[in-house]
Amino acid sequence: QKMSMSMMVKGRYHSVANAENEGQNATEIDTLMTSPKVNKYNCLAKVNITSKKLMYIISSACVLIGIIFFLLPSRDLQNTGDWCPNISWEDNFNGPSLNLFKWSYQNGDGCDVGLCGWGNNELEFYTEDNLQIANGTVIMEARHNLEGSSHSNKANFHEYTSSKILTRDKVSFGPIGRFEARIKLPRGQGIWPAFWMLPADNLYGGWPNSGEIDIMENIGKEGPNTVHGTIHYGLDWPKDQYNEEAIFLPPKQWGDFSSSFHVFAVEREVGLIRWFVDDIMYSVKSKSDVVPYLWPFDEKFYFILNLAVGGGWPGNPDNTTTFPQQMIVDYVRVYNGTFPRIEGKNQVNSLDTDVIYEIVDGHQNSFEKKRDTGDNFYKWVVPDGATIKSGQGTTRMLVNFGESSGIVSVELHKHDEGGDHASFCNSQTKKKIGLRVKVVDNTLFDKYNFDCGCPSSCTQEVLNRDADGHSCGQRIQWLINEKGKSERAACIKVSYTEHNGRCGPCYPDCHGSD
């Protein structure tokens, strides 16, 4: 059943498009990561058994090999080739045209499917004419077309045209793996590039019941170096929900995102998603972040790349916006596992001490805390005002923080300058990894005398989170004082119905059922 409804989400409109994915027979890529295994029965099956003695010898040998594999010591960063993720699907856009075995165009302005403006009050009309393949990239171009121009000789004139492609009905991906693209962003007021995913089968119902994963969104009014990572979930409007984080990387250190390529990625595991920009992890969402709603993100999702113009969230172009604007994509890749990363607190209080950060591999294993016995060492960098108490040069360190937020990062170096630059995963390019850490001053928090019955999760920190202009605590307090609601009823309204993405930890019963 086709549903079409517009609804406001974080200042922008979204649509329920329940039937958009019906009738699919998508090729599903199994992105489950496998590890070396020995099966004695498989081993025996490949041998022509001629005697019980021979069967016994071969069976014993196979079991012994399995025991050896099991007893092998944990791997460190110098011997990671056997577990590093491999590319399971990719498009490097090296052909003369878009590969239609992998992608489809989605043209129009949404009116043909009952979603004029794509449910977001967008201005663009998508067309194949606005996409080209050149120099191993796909170039998606947003144009401002004037009456009488070369783009106005169509039956229906469209002031703004752009491009949108997707892998729906071609390929979809399960919950295990890394999903990334290397992209050069456009810039300007009213410009809205996005790299995102929608469910292949809508198993839990139309949007947002079955989920949406926004790997990267940028709105021009914030500048090209601020990007957002978001999940959409919940129930039909008005109980649709979102949970979002943004990161700003200063151009002086990271380059202008509109003049250089950058890698935007998510890593998906069952019950968990991580967001990265250039291997800096800046957001992690799990099942607990959407309670009491369903976590729909363990199903198969497909890719979408589009360059929108205008809409409720970014606003419309103005006289400062120049055209054409281009989103240029170098590649899109799927890996069958996750890469090494930094584990540790992504938010600390100012002046916190002895905060632990360490490198873990794609299997959640910590690397042995040691300086490499070979030519490599680990160079850690911490935010301004912080100091490394111990562990520089090793895979695990202690940090004493100051008052500044920033990036905790580590890079693997070679002492031998003549050798190849070592990387975390041999031939892979993940040479430097980072974690964005927010430093908060809890002395500035407003103090609330309620905790929604959940003191361990509905903390003063959570109550002070911004939820569309007012903190969670302010919203709950207002409902109690001005509307006469009980603490429990006010907490349910704010943390469940209105602002689950920010205030969800204050759902009563400490994430139990209501």
Short mmCIF file of C-alpha atoms in Angstrom, two decimals:
data_model
loop_
_atom_site.label_atom_id
_atom_site.label_comp_id
_atom_site.label_asym_id
_atom_site.label_seq_id
_atom_site.Cartn_x
_atom_site.Cartn_y
_atom_site.Cartn_z
CA GLN A 1 0.00 0.00 0.00
CA LYS A 2 1.41 3.34 -1.02
CA MET A 3 1.38 5.90 1.74
CA SER A 4 2.33 9.51 1.26
CA MET A 5 2.52 11.88 4.14
CA SER A 6 4.80 14.81 4.91
CA MET A 7 6.07 15.37 8.38
CA MET A 8 8.54 17.67 10.07
CA VAL A 9 11.66 16.04 11.48
CA LYS A 10 14.38 18.19 13.12
CA GLY A 11 13.15 21.18 11.15
CA ARG A 12 12.81 19.32 7.85
CA TYR A 13 10.05 17.31 6.26
CA HIS A 14 10.21 13.56 5.75
CA SER A 15 7.89 11.21 3.94
CA VAL A 16 6.31 7.88 4.59
CA ALA A 17 7.01 5.86 1.49
CA ASN A 18 5.86 2.43 2.45
CA ALA A 19 5.51 0.91 -0.98
CA GLU A 20 8.65 2.33 -2.48
CA ASN A 21 10.46 -0.92 -1.83
CA GLU A 22 7.70 -3.44 -2.63
CA GLY A 23 8.10 -6.12 -5.24
CA GLN A 24 11.83 -6.31 -4.87
CA ASN A 25 14.05 -9.22 -5.68
CA ALA A 26 17.31 -7.63 -4.68
CA THR A 27 20.60 -9.44 -4.80
CA GLU A 28 21.63 -9.64 -1.17
CA ILE A 29 25.29 -9.50 -0.37
CA ASP A 30 26.28 -11.53 2.65
CA THR A 31 28.65 -9.27 4.51
CA LEU A 32 29.13 -11.56 7.49
CA MET A 33 32.75 -11.72 8.46
CA THR A 34 34.17 -15.25 8.56
CA SER A 35 37.18 -16.46 10.48
CA PRO A 36 39.49 -19.40 9.75
CA LYS A 37 37.87 -22.66 10.77
CA VAL A 38 38.79 -26.30 10.45
CA ASN A 39 36.00 -28.87 10.26
CA LYS A 40 37.16 -32.45 10.59
CA TYR A 41 34.14 -33.75 8.73
CA ASN A 42 34.78 -31.47 5.75
CA CYS A 43 38.35 -32.65 5.83
CA LEU A 44 37.31 -36.29 5.77
CA ALA A 45 34.83 -35.69 3.00
CA LYS A 46 37.64 -34.80 0.61
CA VAL A 47 39.52 -38.06 1.18
CA ASN A 48 38.77 -41.48 -0.28
CA ILE A 49 38.61 -43.51 2.89
CA THR A 50 39.91 -47.02 2.37
CA SER A 51 40.31 -48.20 5.90
CA LYS A 52 39.29 -47.43 9.44
CA LYS A 53 42.95 -46.77 10.28
CA LEU A 54 43.29 -44.16 7.58
CA MET A 55 40.05 -42.55 8.76
CA TYR A 56 41.37 -42.39 12.29
CA ILE A 57 44.69 -40.83 11.21
CA ILE A 58 43.06 -38.18 9.06
CA SER A 59 40.42 -37.40 11.65
CA SER A 60 43.07 -36.98 14.34
CA ALA A 61 45.13 -34.72 12.09
CA CYS A 62 42.17 -32.48 11.35
CA VAL A 63 41.30 -32.18 15.01
CA LEU A 64 44.93 -31.34 15.81
CA ILE A 65 44.94 -28.56 13.21
CA GLY A 66 41.76 -27.17 14.75
CA ILE A 67 43.37 -27.17 18.20
CA ILE A 68 46.42 -25.34 16.81
CA PHE A 69 44.21 -22.64 15.30
CA PHE A 70 42.36 -22.30 18.61
CA LEU A 71 45.56 -21.97 20.62
CA LEU A 72 47.24 -19.41 18.38
CA PRO A 73 48.14 -16.25 20.35
CA SER A 74 46.09 -13.10 19.88
CA ARG A 75 47.12 -11.10 16.86
CA ASP A 76 48.81 -7.73 17.11
CA LEU A 77 48.99 -4.89 14.62
CA GLN A 78 51.97 -6.31 12.76
CA ASN A 79 50.19 -9.51 11.74
CA THR A 80 46.68 -8.49 10.87
CA GLY A 81 46.28 -9.62 7.27
CA ASP A 82 44.27 -12.71 8.23
CA TRP A 83 41.49 -10.76 9.97
CA CYS A 84 41.44 -7.37 8.28
CA PRO A 85 38.20 -6.74 6.38
CA ASN A 86 38.04 -7.38 2.67
CA ILE A 87 36.02 -5.46 0.11
CA SER A 88 32.85 -7.44 -0.62
CA TRP A 89 31.22 -4.91 -2.97
CA GLU A 90 32.40 -1.70 -4.60
CA ASP A 91 31.98 0.71 -7.44
CA ASN A 92 34.98 2.79 -8.48
CA PHE A 93 33.10 4.42 -11.37
CA ASN A 94 35.79 3.51 -13.89
CA GLY A 95 33.42 2.72 -16.75
CA PRO A 96 32.25 5.05 -19.52
CA SER A 97 28.82 5.41 -17.89
CA LEU A 98 26.94 4.58 -14.71
CA ASN A 99 26.90 0.82 -14.07
CA LEU A 100 23.20 -0.02 -14.28
CA PHE A 101 23.83 -3.50 -12.92
CA LYS A 102 24.66 -1.77 -9.62
CA TRP A 103 22.69 1.49 -9.69
CA SER A 104 19.39 2.91 -10.86
CA TYR A 105 18.43 6.50 -11.51
CA GLN A 106 15.55 7.96 -9.55
CA ASN A 107 14.20 10.84 -11.60
CA GLY A 108 11.53 13.45 -11.03
CA ASP A 109 10.38 15.61 -8.15
CA GLY A 110 8.46 12.92 -6.28
CA CYS A 111 5.05 13.95 -7.59
CA ASP A 112 4.75 10.75 -9.65
CA VAL A 113 4.80 8.73 -6.40
CA GLY A 114 2.66 11.17 -4.43
CA LEU A 115 5.60 12.86 -2.69
CA CYS A 116 6.02 16.22 -4.37
CA GLY A 117 9.24 17.78 -3.14
CA TRP A 118 10.24 14.32 -1.92
CA GLY A 119 8.32 14.98 1.30
CA ASN A 120 10.87 17.59 2.34
CA ASN A 121 9.75 20.65 0.33
CA GLU A 122 12.79 20.19 -1.92
CA LEU A 123 13.01 22.21 -5.14
CA GLU A 124 15.03 19.98 -7.45
CA PHE A 125 13.87 17.75 -10.31
CA TYR A 126 16.16 14.73 -10.63
CA THR A 127 17.27 13.78 -14.12
CA GLU A 128 19.88 11.54 -15.73
CA ASP A 129 21.23 14.55 -17.60
CA ASN A 130 22.76 15.89 -14.38
CA LEU A 131 25.08 12.91 -13.84
CA GLN A 132 28.28 12.08 -15.63
CA ILE A 133 31.16 9.65 -15.17
CA ALA A 134 34.58 11.22 -15.61
CA ASN A 135 38.11 10.44 -14.40
CA GLY A 136 36.97 7.50 -12.30
CA THR A 137 34.33 9.51 -10.43
CA VAL A 138 30.60 10.08 -10.59
CA ILE A 139 29.71 13.75 -10.80
CA MET A 140 26.24 14.75 -9.58
CA GLU A 141 25.43 18.31 -10.53
CA ALA A 142 22.78 20.70 -9.20
CA ARG A 143 21.82 23.39 -11.73
CA HIS A 144 19.78 26.56 -11.63
CA ASN A 145 17.96 26.69 -14.95
CA LEU A 146 16.60 29.95 -16.30
CA GLU A 147 13.75 30.28 -18.79
CA GLY A 148 15.17 30.06 -22.28
CA SER A 149 18.36 28.23 -21.21
CA SER A 150 19.48 24.94 -22.71
CA HIS A 151 17.75 23.14 -19.85
CA SER A 152 14.37 24.82 -20.25
CA ASN A 153 13.25 23.18 -23.49
CA LYS A 154 11.39 20.43 -21.66
CA ALA A 155 7.63 19.96 -21.53
CA ASN A 156 7.68 21.00 -17.90
CA PHE A 157 10.27 23.59 -16.95
CA HIS A 158 12.10 23.01 -13.66
CA GLU A 159 14.08 25.81 -12.13
CA TYR A 160 16.44 23.45 -10.30
CA THR A 161 17.64 20.07 -11.57
CA SER A 162 19.98 17.57 -9.95
CA SER A 163 20.80 13.85 -9.70
CA LYS A 164 19.88 10.88 -7.54
CA ILE A 165 20.99 7.23 -7.81
CA LEU A 166 20.33 4.17 -5.64
CA THR A 167 21.03 0.44 -5.46
CA ARG A 168 17.44 -0.57 -4.68
CA ASP A 169 16.45 -3.78 -6.52
CA LYS A 170 20.13 -4.27 -7.41
CA VAL A 171 21.96 -4.95 -4.16
CA SER A 172 21.32 -4.65 -0.43
CA PHE A 173 23.51 -5.24 2.58
CA GLY A 174 23.14 -6.94 5.93
CA PRO A 175 24.18 -5.54 9.32
CA ILE A 176 27.81 -6.67 9.48
CA GLY A 177 30.46 -4.54 7.82
CA ARG A 178 31.77 -1.11 6.92
CA PHE A 179 29.96 1.06 4.38
CA GLU A 180 31.87 4.03 3.03
CA ALA A 181 32.24 6.50 0.20
CA ARG A 182 34.95 8.98 -0.72
CA ILE A 183 33.25 12.24 -1.62
CA LYS A 184 34.01 15.88 -2.45
CA LEU A 185 31.09 17.98 -1.22
CA PRO A 186 29.40 21.01 -2.78
CA ARG A 187 28.82 24.22 -0.87
CA GLY A 188 26.29 27.03 -0.57
CA GLN A 189 23.03 28.01 1.08
CA GLY A 190 20.23 25.58 0.23
CA ILE A 191 22.52 22.78 -1.01
CA TRP A 192 21.92 19.38 0.61
CA PRO A 193 24.17 16.43 -0.39
CA ALA A 194 23.52 13.04 1.19
CA PHE A 195 24.90 9.49 1.30
CA TRP A 196 22.35 7.28 3.06
CA MET A 197 20.55 3.95 3.27
CA LEU A 198 16.96 2.72 3.32
CA PRO A 199 15.58 -0.74 4.13
CA ALA A 200 15.28 -3.21 1.28
CA ASP A 201 12.08 -4.80 2.49
CA ASN A 202 10.30 -2.51 5.00
CA LEU A 203 9.76 -5.48 7.29
CA TYR A 204 8.40 -3.33 10.11
CA GLY A 205 6.26 -0.98 8.03
CA GLY A 206 6.70 2.27 6.15
CA TRP A 207 9.03 5.10 7.05
CA PRO A 208 10.33 5.44 9.70
CA ASN A 209 9.24 2.12 11.25
CA SER A 210 11.79 0.12 9.24
CA GLY A 211 14.55 2.69 9.71
CA GLU A 212 16.77 5.08 7.80
CA ILE A 213 20.57 5.35 8.15
CA ASP A 214 22.06 8.69 7.12
CA ILE A 215 25.78 8.03 6.68
CA MET A 216 26.52 11.63 5.70
CA GLU A 217 24.37 14.72 5.30
CA ASN A 218 25.58 18.28 4.88
CA ILE A 219 23.47 21.43 4.72
CA GLY A 220 25.10 24.33 2.96
CA LYS A 221 24.27 26.99 5.52
CA GLU A 222 26.59 25.26 8.01
CA GLY A 223 29.52 25.17 5.59
CA PRO A 224 30.99 22.07 3.94
CA ASN A 225 33.02 20.92 6.96
CA THR A 226 30.05 20.10 9.21
CA VAL A 227 28.40 16.75 8.51
CA HIS A 228 25.62 14.85 10.25
CA GLY A 229 25.09 11.16 10.97
CA THR A 230 21.53 10.16 11.85
CA ILE A 231 19.18 7.25 12.35
CA HIS A 232 15.41 7.59 11.86
CA TYR A 233 13.07 5.11 13.55
CA GLY A 234 9.96 5.01 15.71
CA LEU A 235 6.32 4.91 14.64
CA ASP A 236 4.18 6.63 12.05
CA TRP A 237 4.00 10.40 12.30
CA PRO A 238 3.77 12.10 14.75
CA LYS A 239 5.70 9.45 16.72
CA ASP A 240 8.58 9.34 14.25
CA GLN A 241 11.97 9.70 15.96
CA TYR A 242 15.56 10.50 15.08
CA ASN A 243 18.92 10.33 16.85
CA GLU A 244 21.68 12.46 15.39
CA GLU A 245 25.24 13.64 15.93
CA ALA A 246 27.23 16.19 13.94
CA ILE A 247 30.94 16.82 13.64
CA PHE A 248 32.85 19.89 12.50
CA LEU A 249 36.44 19.44 11.34
CA PRO A 250 38.27 22.77 10.90
CA PRO A 251 39.45 23.37 7.30
CA LYS A 252 42.86 24.53 8.52
CA GLN A 253 43.66 21.06 9.85
CA TRP A 254 41.43 18.87 7.68
CA GLY A 255 41.05 20.74 4.42
CA ASP A 256 37.94 22.23 2.87
CA PHE A 257 35.42 19.44 2.25
CA SER A 258 34.32 21.21 -0.94
CA SER A 259 37.81 21.25 -2.44
CA SER A 260 39.17 17.86 -1.35
CA PHE A 261 37.88 14.31 -1.00
CA HIS A 262 36.97 12.84 2.37
CA VAL A 263 35.77 9.39 3.46
CA PHE A 264 32.37 9.09 5.14
CA ALA A 265 31.50 5.73 6.67
CA VAL A 266 29.41 3.72 9.06
CA GLU A 267 30.25 0.41 10.62
CA ARG A 268 27.25 -1.77 11.32
CA GLU A 269 27.07 -4.59 13.81
CA VAL A 270 24.01 -6.32 15.22
CA GLY A 271 22.43 -3.76 17.53
CA LEU A 272 25.03 -1.05 16.92
CA ILE A 273 26.16 1.56 14.34
CA ARG A 274 29.31 3.74 14.36
CA TRP A 275 29.89 6.87 12.25
CA PHE A 276 33.26 8.03 10.87
CA VAL A 277 34.77 10.90 8.90
CA ASP A 278 38.28 10.13 7.67
CA ASP A 279 38.47 7.32 10.23
CA ILE A 280 37.54 9.64 13.11
CA MET A 281 34.69 8.01 15.02
CA TYR A 282 32.25 10.67 16.16
CA SER A 283 29.03 8.84 16.94
CA VAL A 284 27.86 5.45 18.21
CA LYS A 285 24.22 4.40 18.45
CA SER A 286 22.89 1.15 19.86
CA LYS A 287 19.58 -0.45 20.80
CA SER A 288 19.60 1.34 24.13
CA ASP A 289 19.51 4.69 22.33
CA VAL A 290 16.11 4.02 20.78
CA VAL A 291 14.34 2.30 23.71
CA PRO A 292 11.41 1.80 24.04
CA TYR A 293 11.15 1.78 20.24
CA LEU A 294 12.15 -1.06 17.96
CA TRP A 295 15.72 -1.15 16.60
CA PRO A 296 15.12 -1.90 12.89
CA PHE A 297 18.70 -1.54 11.64
CA ASP A 298 19.76 -5.20 11.62
CA GLU A 299 17.96 -5.85 8.34
CA LYS A 300 19.24 -5.32 4.79
CA PHE A 301 19.59 -1.75 3.53
CA TYR A 302 20.48 -0.26 0.14
CA PHE A 303 22.52 2.82 -0.82
CA ILE A 304 21.28 6.23 -1.99
CA LEU A 305 23.39 9.13 -3.27
CA ASN A 306 21.67 12.41 -4.05
CA LEU A 307 22.22 16.14 -4.24
CA ALA A 308 19.10 18.01 -3.12
CA VAL A 309 18.31 21.70 -3.45
CA GLY A 310 16.24 23.47 -0.84
CA GLY A 311 13.92 21.99 1.76
CA GLY A 312 12.72 22.59 5.27
CA TRP A 313 16.02 21.68 6.92
CA PRO A 314 18.67 23.40 4.74
CA GLY A 315 16.43 26.25 3.59
CA ASN A 316 16.30 27.43 -0.02
CA PRO A 317 19.11 28.92 -2.13
CA ASP A 318 19.55 32.66 -1.92
CA ASN A 319 21.57 35.29 -3.78
CA THR A 320 24.78 33.98 -2.19
CA THR A 321 24.36 30.51 -3.73
CA THR A 322 26.31 29.87 -6.90
CA PHE A 323 25.47 27.25 -9.52
CA PRO A 324 26.23 24.70 -10.73
CA GLN A 325 27.20 22.80 -7.58
CA GLN A 326 28.71 19.32 -7.71
CA MET A 327 28.94 16.33 -5.41
CA ILE A 328 31.78 14.18 -6.74
CA VAL A 329 32.03 10.56 -5.58
CA ASP A 330 35.31 8.71 -6.05
CA TYR A 331 34.10 5.31 -4.85
CA VAL A 332 31.52 3.46 -2.76
CA ARG A 333 32.73 0.38 -0.88
CA VAL A 334 31.44 -2.31 1.44
CA TYR A 335 33.84 -4.26 3.65
CA ASN A 336 32.90 -7.56 5.22
CA GLY A 337 33.98 -6.51 8.68
CA THR A 338 35.13 -3.59 10.80
CA PHE A 339 38.52 -1.93 11.19
CA PRO A 340 40.66 -1.27 14.28
CA ARG A 341 39.46 1.73 16.25
CA ILE A 342 39.99 3.58 19.51
CA GLU A 343 37.82 2.53 22.43
CA GLY A 344 37.25 4.88 25.35
CA LYS A 345 34.96 7.62 26.60
CA ASN A 346 33.64 9.96 23.93
CA GLN A 347 32.47 12.43 26.56
CA VAL A 348 34.30 13.38 29.74
CA ASN A 349 34.03 16.05 32.39
CA SER A 350 36.54 18.86 32.38
CA LEU A 351 39.73 18.01 34.28
CA ASP A 352 38.93 14.27 34.36
CA THR A 353 42.05 12.18 34.98
CA ASP A 354 43.27 8.67 34.19
CA VAL A 355 40.87 8.19 31.26
CA ILE A 356 41.78 5.05 29.34
CA TYR A 357 42.00 4.86 25.54
CA GLU A 358 43.15 1.77 23.68
CA ILE A 359 43.16 0.26 20.22
CA VAL A 360 40.77 -2.62 19.60
CA ASP A 361 40.47 -4.70 16.47
CA GLY A 362 37.38 -5.51 14.44
CA HIS A 363 36.57 -8.38 16.80
CA GLN A 364 36.51 -6.17 19.92
CA ASN A 365 39.84 -7.64 21.07
CA SER A 366 42.25 -5.30 22.81
CA PHE A 367 45.80 -5.35 21.50
CA GLU A 368 48.47 -6.30 23.97
CA LYS A 369 49.75 -3.20 25.76
CA LYS A 370 53.34 -2.97 24.62
CA ARG A 371 55.74 -1.09 22.46
CA ASP A 372 56.26 -2.98 19.22
CA THR A 373 59.28 -5.21 19.16
CA GLY A 374 59.83 -4.30 15.50
CA ASP A 375 60.24 -0.95 13.83
CA ASN A 376 56.79 0.42 14.64
CA PHE A 377 55.50 2.64 17.41
CA TYR A 378 52.16 4.23 18.19
CA LYS A 379 52.01 8.02 18.21
CA TRP A 380 49.06 9.34 20.23
CA VAL A 381 47.73 12.90 19.98
CA VAL A 382 45.25 14.39 22.48
CA PRO A 383 43.13 17.58 22.53
CA ASP A 384 44.54 20.95 23.60
CA GLY A 385 44.94 21.17 27.34
CA ALA A 386 45.07 17.39 27.81
CA THR A 387 48.19 15.42 28.67
CA ILE A 388 49.20 11.81 28.19
CA LYS A 389 49.91 10.46 31.65
CA SER A 390 51.30 7.16 30.39
CA GLY A 391 51.27 4.87 27.38
CA GLN A 392 52.70 7.03 24.59
CA GLY A 393 54.22 4.68 22.03
CA THR A 394 52.00 1.77 23.09
CA THR A 395 48.51 0.56 22.20
CA ARG A 396 46.94 1.81 25.46
CA MET A 397 47.27 5.15 27.24
CA LEU A 398 45.96 7.20 30.16
CA VAL A 399 44.87 10.81 29.59
CA ASN A 400 44.39 13.72 31.95
CA PHE A 401 41.95 16.16 30.33
CA GLY A 402 41.81 19.92 30.41
CA GLU A 403 38.78 21.93 29.37
CA SER A 404 38.87 21.57 25.57
CA SER A 405 37.07 19.07 23.37
CA GLY A 406 38.89 17.55 20.41
CA ILE A 407 40.21 14.45 18.71
CA VAL A 408 42.08 11.62 20.39
CA SER A 409 44.06 9.95 17.61
CA VAL A 410 46.80 7.40 17.10
CA GLU A 411 49.07 6.78 14.16
CA LEU A 412 51.34 3.84 13.46
CA HIS A 413 54.80 5.01 12.39
CA LYS A 414 57.92 3.32 11.08
CA HIS A 415 61.26 4.20 12.64
CA ASP A 416 62.88 3.15 9.37
CA GLU A 417 62.15 6.13 7.14
CA GLY A 418 63.22 4.15 4.09
CA GLY A 419 60.55 1.51 4.59
CA ASP A 420 56.92 1.50 3.60
CA HIS A 421 54.61 3.42 5.91
CA ALA A 422 53.03 0.76 8.09
CA SER A 423 49.28 0.62 8.43
CA PHE A 424 46.85 -1.00 10.81
CA CYS A 425 45.71 -3.47 8.21
CA ASN A 426 48.76 -4.17 6.05
CA SER A 427 47.88 -2.94 2.56
CA GLN A 428 44.78 -1.07 3.72
CA THR A 429 44.87 2.72 4.05
CA LYS A 430 43.75 2.95 7.68
CA LYS A 431 47.04 4.38 8.97
CA LYS A 432 45.52 6.82 11.44
CA ILE A 433 42.38 6.45 13.54
CA GLY A 434 40.67 8.89 15.85
CA LEU A 435 37.85 9.42 18.33
CA ARG A 436 36.03 12.72 18.85
CA VAL A 437 35.82 13.47 22.57
CA LYS A 438 33.52 16.12 24.07
CA VAL A 439 34.65 17.79 27.27
CA VAL A 440 31.76 19.16 29.34
CA ASP A 441 31.74 21.37 32.41
CA ASN A 442 29.14 19.79 34.66
CA THR A 443 29.41 22.67 37.11
CA LEU A 444 27.40 24.69 34.59
CA PHE A 445 24.55 22.17 34.46
CA ASP A 446 21.12 23.19 35.64
CA LYS A 447 20.21 21.02 38.61
CA TYR A 448 16.92 19.11 38.54
CA ASN A 449 15.31 17.40 41.52
CA PHE A 450 13.82 14.55 39.48
CA ASP A 451 15.30 11.61 37.58
CA CYS A 452 12.21 9.98 35.99
CA GLY A 453 12.76 6.99 38.27
CA CYS A 454 16.03 6.18 36.43
CA PRO A 455 18.95 7.74 38.34
CA SER A 456 21.54 5.65 36.51
CA SER A 457 20.46 6.72 33.03
CA CYS A 458 18.46 9.94 33.47
CA THR A 459 21.46 11.83 34.80
CA GLN A 460 21.93 15.58 35.17
CA GLU A 461 24.01 15.38 32.00
CA VAL A 462 21.10 13.88 30.05
CA LEU A 463 18.61 16.32 31.56
CA ASN A 464 20.84 19.14 30.29
CA ARG A 465 20.95 17.83 26.70
CA ASP A 466 19.54 20.16 24.09
CA ALA A 467 16.29 18.97 22.55
CA ASP A 468 15.38 21.46 19.83
CA GLY A 469 16.10 24.65 21.74
CA HIS A 470 15.24 23.55 25.26
CA SER A 471 16.92 20.95 27.44
CA CYS A 472 15.26 17.65 28.31
CA GLY A 473 14.99 18.79 31.92
CA GLN A 474 13.41 22.11 30.98
CA ARG A 475 10.78 20.36 28.90
CA ILE A 476 9.95 17.88 31.66
CA GLN A 477 9.92 20.60 34.32
CA TRP A 478 7.56 22.74 32.21
CA LEU A 479 5.08 19.87 31.81
CA ILE A 480 5.16 19.25 35.57
CA ASN A 481 4.86 22.90 36.63
CA GLU A 482 2.72 24.42 33.88
CA LYS A 483 0.62 21.48 32.69
CA GLY A 484 0.18 19.68 35.98
CA LYS A 485 1.53 16.37 34.68
CA SER A 486 3.07 13.84 37.00
CA GLU A 487 6.81 13.32 36.79
CA ARG A 488 6.25 9.95 35.14
CA ALA A 489 3.79 11.27 32.57
CA ALA A 490 6.05 14.23 31.76
CA CYS A 491 9.06 11.96 31.36
CA ILE A 492 7.15 9.63 29.03
CA LYS A 493 5.93 12.50 26.87
CA VAL A 494 9.37 14.07 26.48
CA SER A 495 11.54 10.94 26.28
CA TYR A 496 9.18 8.72 24.28
CA THR A 497 6.77 10.78 22.23
CA GLU A 498 8.63 13.99 21.49
CA HIS A 499 12.41 13.74 21.89
CA ASN A 500 13.48 10.12 22.17
CA GLY A 501 16.71 10.77 20.28
CA ARG A 502 17.97 13.18 22.93
CA CYS A 503 15.99 12.40 26.06
CA GLY A 504 15.46 8.63 25.67
CA PRO A 505 17.53 7.67 28.75
CA CYS A 506 14.84 9.38 30.86
CA TYR A 507 12.17 6.92 29.76
CA PRO A 508 10.63 5.64 33.03
CA ASP A 509 11.34 2.16 34.41
CA CYS A 510 14.98 2.48 33.33
CA HIS A 511 14.32 1.20 29.82
CA GLY A 512 11.77 -1.33 30.99
CA SER A 513 8.39 -1.67 29.35
CA ASP A 514 5.81 0.93 30.22
#
